[in-house]
mmCIF file of C-alpha atoms and ligand atoms in Angstrom:
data_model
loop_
_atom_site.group_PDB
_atom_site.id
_atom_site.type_symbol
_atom_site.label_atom_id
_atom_site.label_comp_id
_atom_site.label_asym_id
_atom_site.label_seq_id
_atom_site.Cartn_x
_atom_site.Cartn_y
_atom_site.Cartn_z
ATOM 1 C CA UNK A 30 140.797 258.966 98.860
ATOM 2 C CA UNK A 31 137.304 259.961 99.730
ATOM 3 C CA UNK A 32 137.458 263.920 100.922
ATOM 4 C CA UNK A 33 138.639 264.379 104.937
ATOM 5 C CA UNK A 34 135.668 265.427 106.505
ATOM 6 C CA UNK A 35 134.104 262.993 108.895
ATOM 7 C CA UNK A 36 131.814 263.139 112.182
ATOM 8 C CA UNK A 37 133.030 261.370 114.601
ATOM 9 C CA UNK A 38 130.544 259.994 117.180
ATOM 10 C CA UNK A 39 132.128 258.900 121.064
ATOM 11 C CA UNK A 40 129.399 256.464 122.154
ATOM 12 C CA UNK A 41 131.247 256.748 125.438
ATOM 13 C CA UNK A 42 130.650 260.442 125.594
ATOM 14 C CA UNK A 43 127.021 259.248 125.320
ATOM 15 C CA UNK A 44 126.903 256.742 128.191
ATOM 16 C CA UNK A 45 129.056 259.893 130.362
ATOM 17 C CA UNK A 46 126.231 262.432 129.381
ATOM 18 C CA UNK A 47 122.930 259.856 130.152
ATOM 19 C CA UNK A 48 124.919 258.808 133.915
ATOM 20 C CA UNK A 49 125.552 262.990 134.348
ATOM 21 C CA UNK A 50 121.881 263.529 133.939
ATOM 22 C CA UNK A 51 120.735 260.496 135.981
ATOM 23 C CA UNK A 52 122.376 262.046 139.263
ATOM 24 C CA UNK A 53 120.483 265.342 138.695
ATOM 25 C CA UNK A 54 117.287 263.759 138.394
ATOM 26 C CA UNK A 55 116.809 261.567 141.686
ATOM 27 C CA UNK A 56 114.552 258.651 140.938
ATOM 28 C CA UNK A 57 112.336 259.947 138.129
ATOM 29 C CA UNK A 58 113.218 257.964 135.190
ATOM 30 C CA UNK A 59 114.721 258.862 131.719
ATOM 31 C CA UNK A 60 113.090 259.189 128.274
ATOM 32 C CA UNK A 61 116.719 259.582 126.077
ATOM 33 C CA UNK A 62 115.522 261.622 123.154
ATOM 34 C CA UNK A 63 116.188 260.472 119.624
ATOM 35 C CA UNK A 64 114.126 262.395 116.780
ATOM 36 C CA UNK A 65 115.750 263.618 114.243
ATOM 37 C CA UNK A 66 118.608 261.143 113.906
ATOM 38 C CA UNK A 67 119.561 261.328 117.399
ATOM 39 C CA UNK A 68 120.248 265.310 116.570
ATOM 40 C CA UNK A 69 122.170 264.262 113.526
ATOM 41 C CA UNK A 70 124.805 261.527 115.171
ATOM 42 C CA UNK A 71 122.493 258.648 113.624
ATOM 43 C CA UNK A 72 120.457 256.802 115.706
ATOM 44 C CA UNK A 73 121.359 253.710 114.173
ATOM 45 C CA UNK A 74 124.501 253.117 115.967
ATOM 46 C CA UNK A 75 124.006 255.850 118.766
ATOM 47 C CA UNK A 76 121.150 254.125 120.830
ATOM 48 C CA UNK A 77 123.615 251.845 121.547
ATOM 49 C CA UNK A 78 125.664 254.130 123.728
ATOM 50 C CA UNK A 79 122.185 254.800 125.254
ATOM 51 C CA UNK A 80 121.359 251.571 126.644
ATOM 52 C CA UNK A 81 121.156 252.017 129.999
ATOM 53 C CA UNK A 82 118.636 254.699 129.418
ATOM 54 C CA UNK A 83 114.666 253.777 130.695
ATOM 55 C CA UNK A 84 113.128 254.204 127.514
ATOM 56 C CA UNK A 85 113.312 256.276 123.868
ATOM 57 C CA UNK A 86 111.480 259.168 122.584
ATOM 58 C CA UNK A 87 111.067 259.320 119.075
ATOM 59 C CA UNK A 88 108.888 261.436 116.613
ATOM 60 C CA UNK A 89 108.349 259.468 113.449
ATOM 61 C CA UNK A 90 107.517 255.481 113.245
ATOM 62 C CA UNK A 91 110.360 254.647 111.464
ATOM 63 C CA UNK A 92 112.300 255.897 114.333
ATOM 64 C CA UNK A 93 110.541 253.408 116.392
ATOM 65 C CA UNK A 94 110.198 250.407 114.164
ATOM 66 C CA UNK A 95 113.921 250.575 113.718
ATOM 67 C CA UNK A 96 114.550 250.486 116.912
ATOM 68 C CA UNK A 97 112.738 247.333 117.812
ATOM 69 C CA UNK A 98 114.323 245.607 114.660
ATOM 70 C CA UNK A 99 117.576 246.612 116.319
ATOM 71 C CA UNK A 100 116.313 244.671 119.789
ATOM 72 C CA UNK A 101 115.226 247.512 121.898
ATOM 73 C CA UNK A 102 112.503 245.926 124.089
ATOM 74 C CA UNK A 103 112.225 248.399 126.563
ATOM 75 C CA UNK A 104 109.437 251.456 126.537
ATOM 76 C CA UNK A 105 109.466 253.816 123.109
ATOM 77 C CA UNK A 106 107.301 257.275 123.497
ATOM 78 C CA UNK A 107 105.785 258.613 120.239
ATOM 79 C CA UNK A 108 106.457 262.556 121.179
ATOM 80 C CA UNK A 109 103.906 263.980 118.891
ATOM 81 C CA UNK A 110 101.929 261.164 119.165
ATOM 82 C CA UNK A 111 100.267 259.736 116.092
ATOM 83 C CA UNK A 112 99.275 261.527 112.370
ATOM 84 C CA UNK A 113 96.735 259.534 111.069
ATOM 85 C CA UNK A 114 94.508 256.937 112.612
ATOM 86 C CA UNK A 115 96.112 253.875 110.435
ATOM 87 C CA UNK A 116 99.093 254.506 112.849
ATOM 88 C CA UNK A 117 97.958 253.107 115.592
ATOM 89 C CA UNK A 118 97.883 249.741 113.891
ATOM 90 C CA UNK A 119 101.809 250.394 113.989
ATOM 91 C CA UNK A 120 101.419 251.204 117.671
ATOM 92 C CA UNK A 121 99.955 248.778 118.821
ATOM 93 C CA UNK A 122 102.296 245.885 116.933
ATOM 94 C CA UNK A 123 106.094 247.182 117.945
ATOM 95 C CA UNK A 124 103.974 248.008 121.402
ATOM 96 C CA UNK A 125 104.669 251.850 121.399
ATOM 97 C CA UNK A 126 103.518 254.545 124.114
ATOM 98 C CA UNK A 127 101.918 257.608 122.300
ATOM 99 C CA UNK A 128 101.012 261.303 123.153
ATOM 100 C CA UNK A 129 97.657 262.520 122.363
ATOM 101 C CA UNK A 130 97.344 266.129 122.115
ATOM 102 C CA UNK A 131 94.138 266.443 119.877
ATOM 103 C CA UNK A 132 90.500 265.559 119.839
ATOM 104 C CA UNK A 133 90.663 263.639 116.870
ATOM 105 C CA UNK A 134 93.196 261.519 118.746
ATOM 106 C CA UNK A 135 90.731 260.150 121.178
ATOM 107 C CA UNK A 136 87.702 259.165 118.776
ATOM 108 C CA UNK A 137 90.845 257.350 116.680
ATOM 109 C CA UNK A 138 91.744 255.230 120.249
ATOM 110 C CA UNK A 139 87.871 254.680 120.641
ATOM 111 C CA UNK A 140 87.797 253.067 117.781
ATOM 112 C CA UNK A 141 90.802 251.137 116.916
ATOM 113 C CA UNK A 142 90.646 247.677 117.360
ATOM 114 C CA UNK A 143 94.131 246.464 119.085
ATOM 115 C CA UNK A 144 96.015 243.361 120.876
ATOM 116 C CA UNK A 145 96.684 244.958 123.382
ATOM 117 C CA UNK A 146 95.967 248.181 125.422
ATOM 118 C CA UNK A 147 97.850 251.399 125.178
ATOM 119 C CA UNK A 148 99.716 253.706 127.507
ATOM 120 C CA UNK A 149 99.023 257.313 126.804
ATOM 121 C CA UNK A 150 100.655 260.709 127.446
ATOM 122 C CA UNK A 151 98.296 263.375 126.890
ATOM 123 C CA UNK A 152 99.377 266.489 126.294
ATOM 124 C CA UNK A 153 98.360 269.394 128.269
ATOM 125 C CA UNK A 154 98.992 273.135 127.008
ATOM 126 C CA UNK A 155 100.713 274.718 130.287
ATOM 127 C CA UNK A 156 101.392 277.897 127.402
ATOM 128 C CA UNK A 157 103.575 276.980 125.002
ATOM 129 C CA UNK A 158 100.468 276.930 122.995
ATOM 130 C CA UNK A 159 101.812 274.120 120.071
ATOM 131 C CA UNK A 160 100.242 271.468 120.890
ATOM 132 C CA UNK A 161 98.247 269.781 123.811
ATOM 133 C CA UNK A 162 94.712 270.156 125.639
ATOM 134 C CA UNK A 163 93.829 273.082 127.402
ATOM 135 C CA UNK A 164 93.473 273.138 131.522
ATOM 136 C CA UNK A 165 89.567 273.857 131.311
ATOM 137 C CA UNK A 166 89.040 271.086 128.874
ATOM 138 C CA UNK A 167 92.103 268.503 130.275
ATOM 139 C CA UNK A 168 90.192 266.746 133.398
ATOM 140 C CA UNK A 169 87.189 265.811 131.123
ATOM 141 C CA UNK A 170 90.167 264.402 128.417
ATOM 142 C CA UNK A 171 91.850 262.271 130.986
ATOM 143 C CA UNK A 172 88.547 260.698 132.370
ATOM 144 C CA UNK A 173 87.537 260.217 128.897
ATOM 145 C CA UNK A 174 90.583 258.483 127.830
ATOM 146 C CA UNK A 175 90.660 256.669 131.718
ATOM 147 C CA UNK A 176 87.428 254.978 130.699
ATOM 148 C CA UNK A 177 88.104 253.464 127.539
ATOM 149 C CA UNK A 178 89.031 250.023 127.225
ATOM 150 C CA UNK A 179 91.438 250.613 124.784
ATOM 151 C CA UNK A 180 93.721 252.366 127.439
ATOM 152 C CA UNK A 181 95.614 250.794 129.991
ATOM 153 C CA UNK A 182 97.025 253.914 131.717
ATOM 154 C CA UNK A 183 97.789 257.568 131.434
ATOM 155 C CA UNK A 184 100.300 260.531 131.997
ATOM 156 C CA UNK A 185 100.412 263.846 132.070
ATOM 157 C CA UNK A 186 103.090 265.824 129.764
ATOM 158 C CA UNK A 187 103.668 269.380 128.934
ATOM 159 C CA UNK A 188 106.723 270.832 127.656
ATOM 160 C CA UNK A 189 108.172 274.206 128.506
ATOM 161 C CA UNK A 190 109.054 276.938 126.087
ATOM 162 C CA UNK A 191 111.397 278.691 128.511
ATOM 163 C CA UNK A 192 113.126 276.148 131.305
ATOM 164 C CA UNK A 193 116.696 277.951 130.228
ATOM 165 C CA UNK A 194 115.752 280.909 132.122
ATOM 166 C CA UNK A 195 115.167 280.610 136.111
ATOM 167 C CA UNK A 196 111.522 281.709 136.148
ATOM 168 C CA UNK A 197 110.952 280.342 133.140
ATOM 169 C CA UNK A 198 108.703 277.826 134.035
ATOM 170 C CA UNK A 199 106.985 279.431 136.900
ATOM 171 C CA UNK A 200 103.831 280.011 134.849
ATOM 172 C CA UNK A 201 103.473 276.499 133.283
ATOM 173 C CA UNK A 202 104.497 274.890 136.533
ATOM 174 C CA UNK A 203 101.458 276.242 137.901
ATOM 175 C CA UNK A 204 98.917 275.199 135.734
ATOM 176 C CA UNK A 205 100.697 271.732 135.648
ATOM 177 C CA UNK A 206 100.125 271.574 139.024
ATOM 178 C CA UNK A 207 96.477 271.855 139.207
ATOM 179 C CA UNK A 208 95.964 268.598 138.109
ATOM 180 C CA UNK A 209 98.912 267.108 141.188
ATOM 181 C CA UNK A 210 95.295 266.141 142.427
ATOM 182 C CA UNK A 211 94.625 263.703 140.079
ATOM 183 C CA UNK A 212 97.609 261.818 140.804
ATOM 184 C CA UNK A 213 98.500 260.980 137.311
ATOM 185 C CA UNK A 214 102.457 259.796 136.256
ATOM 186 C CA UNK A 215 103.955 263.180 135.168
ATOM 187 C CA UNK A 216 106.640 263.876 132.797
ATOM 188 C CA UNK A 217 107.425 267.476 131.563
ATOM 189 C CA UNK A 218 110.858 268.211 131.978
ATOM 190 C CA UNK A 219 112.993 268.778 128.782
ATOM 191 C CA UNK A 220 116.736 269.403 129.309
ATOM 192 C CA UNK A 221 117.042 272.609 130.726
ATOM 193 C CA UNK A 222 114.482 271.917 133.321
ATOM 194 C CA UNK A 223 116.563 268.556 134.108
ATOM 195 C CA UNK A 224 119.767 270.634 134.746
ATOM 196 C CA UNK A 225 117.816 273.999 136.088
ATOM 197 C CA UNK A 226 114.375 272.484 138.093
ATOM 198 C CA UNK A 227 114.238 269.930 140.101
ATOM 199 C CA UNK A 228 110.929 270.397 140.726
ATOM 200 C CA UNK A 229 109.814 269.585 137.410
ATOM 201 C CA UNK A 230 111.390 266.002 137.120
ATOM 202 C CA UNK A 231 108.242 264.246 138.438
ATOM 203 C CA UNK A 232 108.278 260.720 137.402
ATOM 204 C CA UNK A 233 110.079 260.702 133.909
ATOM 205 C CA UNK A 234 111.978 263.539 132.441
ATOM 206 C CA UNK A 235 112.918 263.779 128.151
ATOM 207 C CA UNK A 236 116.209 264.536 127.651
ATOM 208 C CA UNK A 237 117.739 265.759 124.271
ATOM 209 C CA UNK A 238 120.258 267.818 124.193
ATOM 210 C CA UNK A 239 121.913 267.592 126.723
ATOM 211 C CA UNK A 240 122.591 263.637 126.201
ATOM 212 C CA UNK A 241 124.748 265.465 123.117
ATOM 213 C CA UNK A 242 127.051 267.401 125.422
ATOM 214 C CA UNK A 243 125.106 270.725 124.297
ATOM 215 C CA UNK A 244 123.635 273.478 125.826
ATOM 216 C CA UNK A 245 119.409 273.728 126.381
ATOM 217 C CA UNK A 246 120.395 277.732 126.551
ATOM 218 C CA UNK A 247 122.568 277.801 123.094
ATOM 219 C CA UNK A 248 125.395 278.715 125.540
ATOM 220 C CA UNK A 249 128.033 276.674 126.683
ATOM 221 C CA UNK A 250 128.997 279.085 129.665
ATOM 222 C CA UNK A 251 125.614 277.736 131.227
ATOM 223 C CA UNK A 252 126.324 274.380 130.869
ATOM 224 C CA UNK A 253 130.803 273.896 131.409
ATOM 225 C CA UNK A 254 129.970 272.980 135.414
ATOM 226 C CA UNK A 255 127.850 269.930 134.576
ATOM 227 C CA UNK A 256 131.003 268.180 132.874
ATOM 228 C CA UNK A 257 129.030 266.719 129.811
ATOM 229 C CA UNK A 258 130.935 265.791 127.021
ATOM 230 C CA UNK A 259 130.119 266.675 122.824
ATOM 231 C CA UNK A 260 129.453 263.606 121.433
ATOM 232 C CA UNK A 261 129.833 264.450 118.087
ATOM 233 C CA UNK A 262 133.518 265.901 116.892
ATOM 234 C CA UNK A 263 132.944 267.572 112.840
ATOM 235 C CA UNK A 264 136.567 267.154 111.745
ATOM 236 C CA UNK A 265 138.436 268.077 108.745
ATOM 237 C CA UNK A 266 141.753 268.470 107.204
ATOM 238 C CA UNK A 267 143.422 271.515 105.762
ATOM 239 C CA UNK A 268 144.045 270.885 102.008
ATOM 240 C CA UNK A 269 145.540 274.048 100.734
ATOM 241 C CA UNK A 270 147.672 276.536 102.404
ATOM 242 C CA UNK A 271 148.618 280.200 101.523
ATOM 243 C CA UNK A 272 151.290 283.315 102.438
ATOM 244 C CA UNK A 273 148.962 286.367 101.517
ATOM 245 C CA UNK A 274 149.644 290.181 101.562
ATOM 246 C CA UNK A 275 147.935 292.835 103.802
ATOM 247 C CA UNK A 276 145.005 294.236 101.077
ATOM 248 C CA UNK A 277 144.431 290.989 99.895
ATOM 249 C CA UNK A 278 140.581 289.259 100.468
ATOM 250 C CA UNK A 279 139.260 285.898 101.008
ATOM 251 C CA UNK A 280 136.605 284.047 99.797
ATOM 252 C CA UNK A 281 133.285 284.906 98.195
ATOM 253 C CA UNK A 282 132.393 288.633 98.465
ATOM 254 C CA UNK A 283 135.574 289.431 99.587
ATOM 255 C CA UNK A 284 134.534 289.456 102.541
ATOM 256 C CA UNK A 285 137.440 289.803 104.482
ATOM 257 C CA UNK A 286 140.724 291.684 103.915
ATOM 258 C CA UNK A 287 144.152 291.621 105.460
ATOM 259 C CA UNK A 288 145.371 294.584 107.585
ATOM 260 C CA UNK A 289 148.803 292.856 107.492
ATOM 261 C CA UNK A 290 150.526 289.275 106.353
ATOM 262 C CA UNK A 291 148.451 286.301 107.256
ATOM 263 C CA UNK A 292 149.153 282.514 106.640
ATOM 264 C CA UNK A 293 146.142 281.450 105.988
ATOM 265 C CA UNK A 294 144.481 277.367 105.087
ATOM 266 C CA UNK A 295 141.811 276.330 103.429
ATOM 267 C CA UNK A 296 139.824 273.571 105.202
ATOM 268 C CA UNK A 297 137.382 270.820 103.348
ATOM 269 C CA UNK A 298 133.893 271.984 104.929
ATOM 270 C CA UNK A 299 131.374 274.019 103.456
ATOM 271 C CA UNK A 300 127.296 274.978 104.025
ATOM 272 C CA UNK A 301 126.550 271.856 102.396
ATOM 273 C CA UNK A 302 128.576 269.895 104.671
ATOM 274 C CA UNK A 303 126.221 271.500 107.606
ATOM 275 C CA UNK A 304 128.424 274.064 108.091
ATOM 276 C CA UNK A 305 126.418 277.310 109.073
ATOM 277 C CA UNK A 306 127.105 280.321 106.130
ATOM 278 C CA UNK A 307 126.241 282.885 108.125
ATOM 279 C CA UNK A 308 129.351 282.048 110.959
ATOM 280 C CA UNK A 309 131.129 285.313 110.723
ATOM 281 C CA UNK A 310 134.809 285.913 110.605
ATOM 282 C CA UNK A 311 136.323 284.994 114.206
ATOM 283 C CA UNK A 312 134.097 282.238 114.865
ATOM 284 C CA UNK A 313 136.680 279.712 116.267
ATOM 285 C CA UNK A 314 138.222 276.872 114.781
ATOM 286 C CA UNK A 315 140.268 273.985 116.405
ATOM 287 C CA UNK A 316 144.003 273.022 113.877
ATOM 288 C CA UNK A 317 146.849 271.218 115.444
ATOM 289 C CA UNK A 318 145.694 271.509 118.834
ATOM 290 C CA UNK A 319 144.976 275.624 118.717
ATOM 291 C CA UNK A 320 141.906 277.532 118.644
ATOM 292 C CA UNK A 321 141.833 279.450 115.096
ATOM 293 C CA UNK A 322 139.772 281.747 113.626
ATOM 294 C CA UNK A 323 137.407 281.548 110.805
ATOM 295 C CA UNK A 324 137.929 283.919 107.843
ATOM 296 C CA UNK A 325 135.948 285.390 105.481
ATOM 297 C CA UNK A 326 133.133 283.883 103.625
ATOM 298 C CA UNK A 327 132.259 279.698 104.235
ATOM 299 C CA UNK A 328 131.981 278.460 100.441
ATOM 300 C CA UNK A 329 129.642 275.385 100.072
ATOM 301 C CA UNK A 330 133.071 272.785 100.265
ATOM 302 C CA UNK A 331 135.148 275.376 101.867
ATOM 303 C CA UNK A 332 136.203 277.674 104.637
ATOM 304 C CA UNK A 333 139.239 279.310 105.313
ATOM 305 C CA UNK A 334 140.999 279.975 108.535
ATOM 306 C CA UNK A 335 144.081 282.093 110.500
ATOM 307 C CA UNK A 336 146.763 279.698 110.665
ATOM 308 C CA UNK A 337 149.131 282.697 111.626
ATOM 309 C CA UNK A 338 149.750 281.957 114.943
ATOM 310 C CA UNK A 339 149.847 277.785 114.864
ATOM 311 C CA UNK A 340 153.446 277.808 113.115
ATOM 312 C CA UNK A 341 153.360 273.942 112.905
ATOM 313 C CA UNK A 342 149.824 273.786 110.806
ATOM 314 C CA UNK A 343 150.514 272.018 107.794
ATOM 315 C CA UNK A 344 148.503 270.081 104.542
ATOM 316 C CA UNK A 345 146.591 267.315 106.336
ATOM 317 C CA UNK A 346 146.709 268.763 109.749
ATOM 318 C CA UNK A 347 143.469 267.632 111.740
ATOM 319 C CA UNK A 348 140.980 270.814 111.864
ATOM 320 C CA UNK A 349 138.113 270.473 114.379
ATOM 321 C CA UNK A 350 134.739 272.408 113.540
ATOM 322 C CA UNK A 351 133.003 271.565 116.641
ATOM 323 C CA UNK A 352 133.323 269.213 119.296
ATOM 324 C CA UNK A 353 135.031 268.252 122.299
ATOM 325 C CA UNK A 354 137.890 271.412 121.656
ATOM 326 C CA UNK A 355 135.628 273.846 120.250
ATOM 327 C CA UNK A 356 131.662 273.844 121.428
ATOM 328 C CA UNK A 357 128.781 273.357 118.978
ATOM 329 C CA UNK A 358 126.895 276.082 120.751
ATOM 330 C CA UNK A 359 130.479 278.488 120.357
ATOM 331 C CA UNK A 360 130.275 278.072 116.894
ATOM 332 C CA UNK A 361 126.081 278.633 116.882
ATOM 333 C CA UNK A 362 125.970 281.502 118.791
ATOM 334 C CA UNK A 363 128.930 283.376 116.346
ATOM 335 C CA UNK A 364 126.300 282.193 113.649
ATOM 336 C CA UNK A 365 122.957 283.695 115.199
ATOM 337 C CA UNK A 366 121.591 279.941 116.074
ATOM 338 C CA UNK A 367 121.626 277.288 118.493
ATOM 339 C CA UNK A 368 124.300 273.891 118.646
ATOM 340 C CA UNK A 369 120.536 271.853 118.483
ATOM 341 C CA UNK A 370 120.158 273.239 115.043
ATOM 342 C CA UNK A 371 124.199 272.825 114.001
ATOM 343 C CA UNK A 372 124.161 269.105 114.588
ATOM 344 C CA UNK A 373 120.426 268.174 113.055
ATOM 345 C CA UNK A 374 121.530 269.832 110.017
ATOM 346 C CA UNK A 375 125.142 267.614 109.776
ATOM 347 C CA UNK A 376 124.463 266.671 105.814
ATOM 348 C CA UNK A 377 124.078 263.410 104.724
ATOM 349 C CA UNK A 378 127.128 263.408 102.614
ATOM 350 C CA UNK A 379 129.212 263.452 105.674
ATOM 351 C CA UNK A 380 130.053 260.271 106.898
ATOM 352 C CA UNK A 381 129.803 259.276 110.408
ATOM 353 C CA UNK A 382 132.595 257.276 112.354
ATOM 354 C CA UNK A 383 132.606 255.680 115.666
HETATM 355 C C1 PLP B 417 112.626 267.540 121.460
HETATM 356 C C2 PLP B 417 111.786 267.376 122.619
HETATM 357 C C3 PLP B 417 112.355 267.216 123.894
HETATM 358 C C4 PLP B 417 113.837 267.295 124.142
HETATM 359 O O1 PLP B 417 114.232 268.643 124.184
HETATM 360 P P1 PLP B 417 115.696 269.043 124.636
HETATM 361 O O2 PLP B 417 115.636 270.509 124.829
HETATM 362 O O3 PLP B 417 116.594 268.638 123.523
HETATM 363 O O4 PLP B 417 115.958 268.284 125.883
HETATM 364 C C5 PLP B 417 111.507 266.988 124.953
HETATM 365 N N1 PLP B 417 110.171 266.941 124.784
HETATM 366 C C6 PLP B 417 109.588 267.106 123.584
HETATM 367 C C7 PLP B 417 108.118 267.052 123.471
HETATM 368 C C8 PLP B 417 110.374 267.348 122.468
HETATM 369 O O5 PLP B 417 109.785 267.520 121.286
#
């Protein structure tokens, strides 16, 4: 028997998430976001579940290539565009949009010799200041780009830093809109400005996160109204079980120690399962249909929890870490992070179900 822990992905929960978003967003269309491994759920099987989507946003090639091989005709967006000028050889064969955010970038289109023209995003820097053109230099970048015969057409994208807060994007939105003038396709909303702007959905919006059932804010409070649904579920079984003492500790660095009797289980899911160490006693825990607490240190295969008040936990009952009982971003924020950073670290050995 290989050891209980499994993700298990609900394509359905997928498909509910991507229709959720597309009634918030009017008629601007939808990049679904899939870099790193769809956020961990694998975007090998999960693209699937986001077929009716209008196109994918990837980061690296291989993201792209294999989704053509899979049959994905429709429109794939390189988000940071391309990192060396062989790329666009790649590009231009499995027919790929890219960003350009760089100067380099443009000489490297100039000079490519291609099938077919490309479509570009190019990046303006509304103040994130990561990547993109700034707004004194980004009228002379689009006519530049406009004229070459290498391009077919052009958008505008930027990318907030701060949409989770409500003026957040007030800044950015501004210098954005500077260039409404030149009557360019836009697209610069990321998930929180898809659930919290509407006046940043323009013409295409990128959604990540939120396509996962998890919060753009780290906190699921922000997000419970909009009815999305996690689409992964980290699950688990409780392979040992134990009647300890009040005085007694648990774990590595004793870490925690009993004020009174405690029935306590130890669960098969440690750090290097993507479990985060630093998720402090209390952070909750889903057994036998009960939230649980965590306690004491998580050991790289291990963690322990309170099964004191769930009477009818037993070896081999179901434990959920995250998921559609207990939200990624409940068990981030105990840990000092974000659920975006929970599920794109789920470790390889863990296998995924659908
Ligand atoms: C990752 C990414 C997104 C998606 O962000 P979410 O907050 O997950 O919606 C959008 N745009 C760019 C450029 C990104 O890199």
């Amino acid at each position: 028997m290989p050891r209980p822990i499994r993700a298990v992905i609900h394509l359905q929960s997928l498909e509910h998430n991507l229709s959720v978003i597309r009634q918030n967003i009017g008629a601007a269309k939808i990049w679904s976001v899939l870099k790193a491994d769809a956020y961990g759920h694998g975007i090998h099987r999960v693209w699937r579940g986001l077929k009716n989507t209008d196109g994918f946003a990837v980061l690296d090639l291989h993201e792209a290539i294999l989704l053509r091989e899979e049959g994905w005709e429709g429109p794939i967006l390189l988000l940071e565009g391309f990192f060396q000028q062989e790329d666009l050889q790649v590009i231009d064969q499995y027919q790929l949009t890219t960003s350009v955010h760089s100067h380099w970038q443009l000489t490297a289109i100039e000079q490519a010799t291609l099938h077919q023209p490309l479509s570009v995003y190019i990046k303006l820097n509304s103040g994130m200041n990561r990547l993109g053109f700034t707004t004194e230099e980004y009228v002379s970048v689009v006519s530049k780009l406009q004229s070459m015969a290498n391009v077919k057409n052009v958008t505008l994208m930027s990318h907030f830093a701060n949409s989770d807060i409500p003026s957040g994007i007030d800044q950015p939105l501004q210098k954005i809109m500077q260039f409404d003038g030149l009557h360019l396709n836009t697209c610069i909303a990321n998930s929180g400005a898809v659930l919290w702007h509407k006046n940043t959905h323009y013409d295409w919006v990128r959604a990540g996160i939120v396509l996962y059932g998890a919060s753009p804010s780290g906190k699921w409070s922000d997000i419970e109204k909009y009815n999305l649904q996690a689409a992964m579920s980290l699950q688990s079984e409780i392979i040992a079980i134990h009647e300890i003492q009040a005085g007694e500790s648990i774990g590595y660095g004793s870490k925690f120690t009993t004020t009174k009797p405690m029935h306590i289980a130890t669960v098969a899911c440690g750090y290097a399962d993507g479990y985060p160490r630093h998720a402090p006693s209390g952070t909750p825990v889903w057994c036998n249909g009960m939230r649980c607490s965590l306690l004491g240190a998580v050991s790289m295969d291990m963690l322990t929890i309170d099964i004191s008040d769930c009477p009818d936990a037993k070896l081999g009952s179901l434990v959920e870490l995250w998921g559609q009982n207990i939200p990624v971003d409940d068990v981030a924020e105990a840990a000092g992070t974000i659920g975006y950073e929970l599920l794109c670290a789920l470790a390889r050995r863990v296998p995924i179900d659908f």
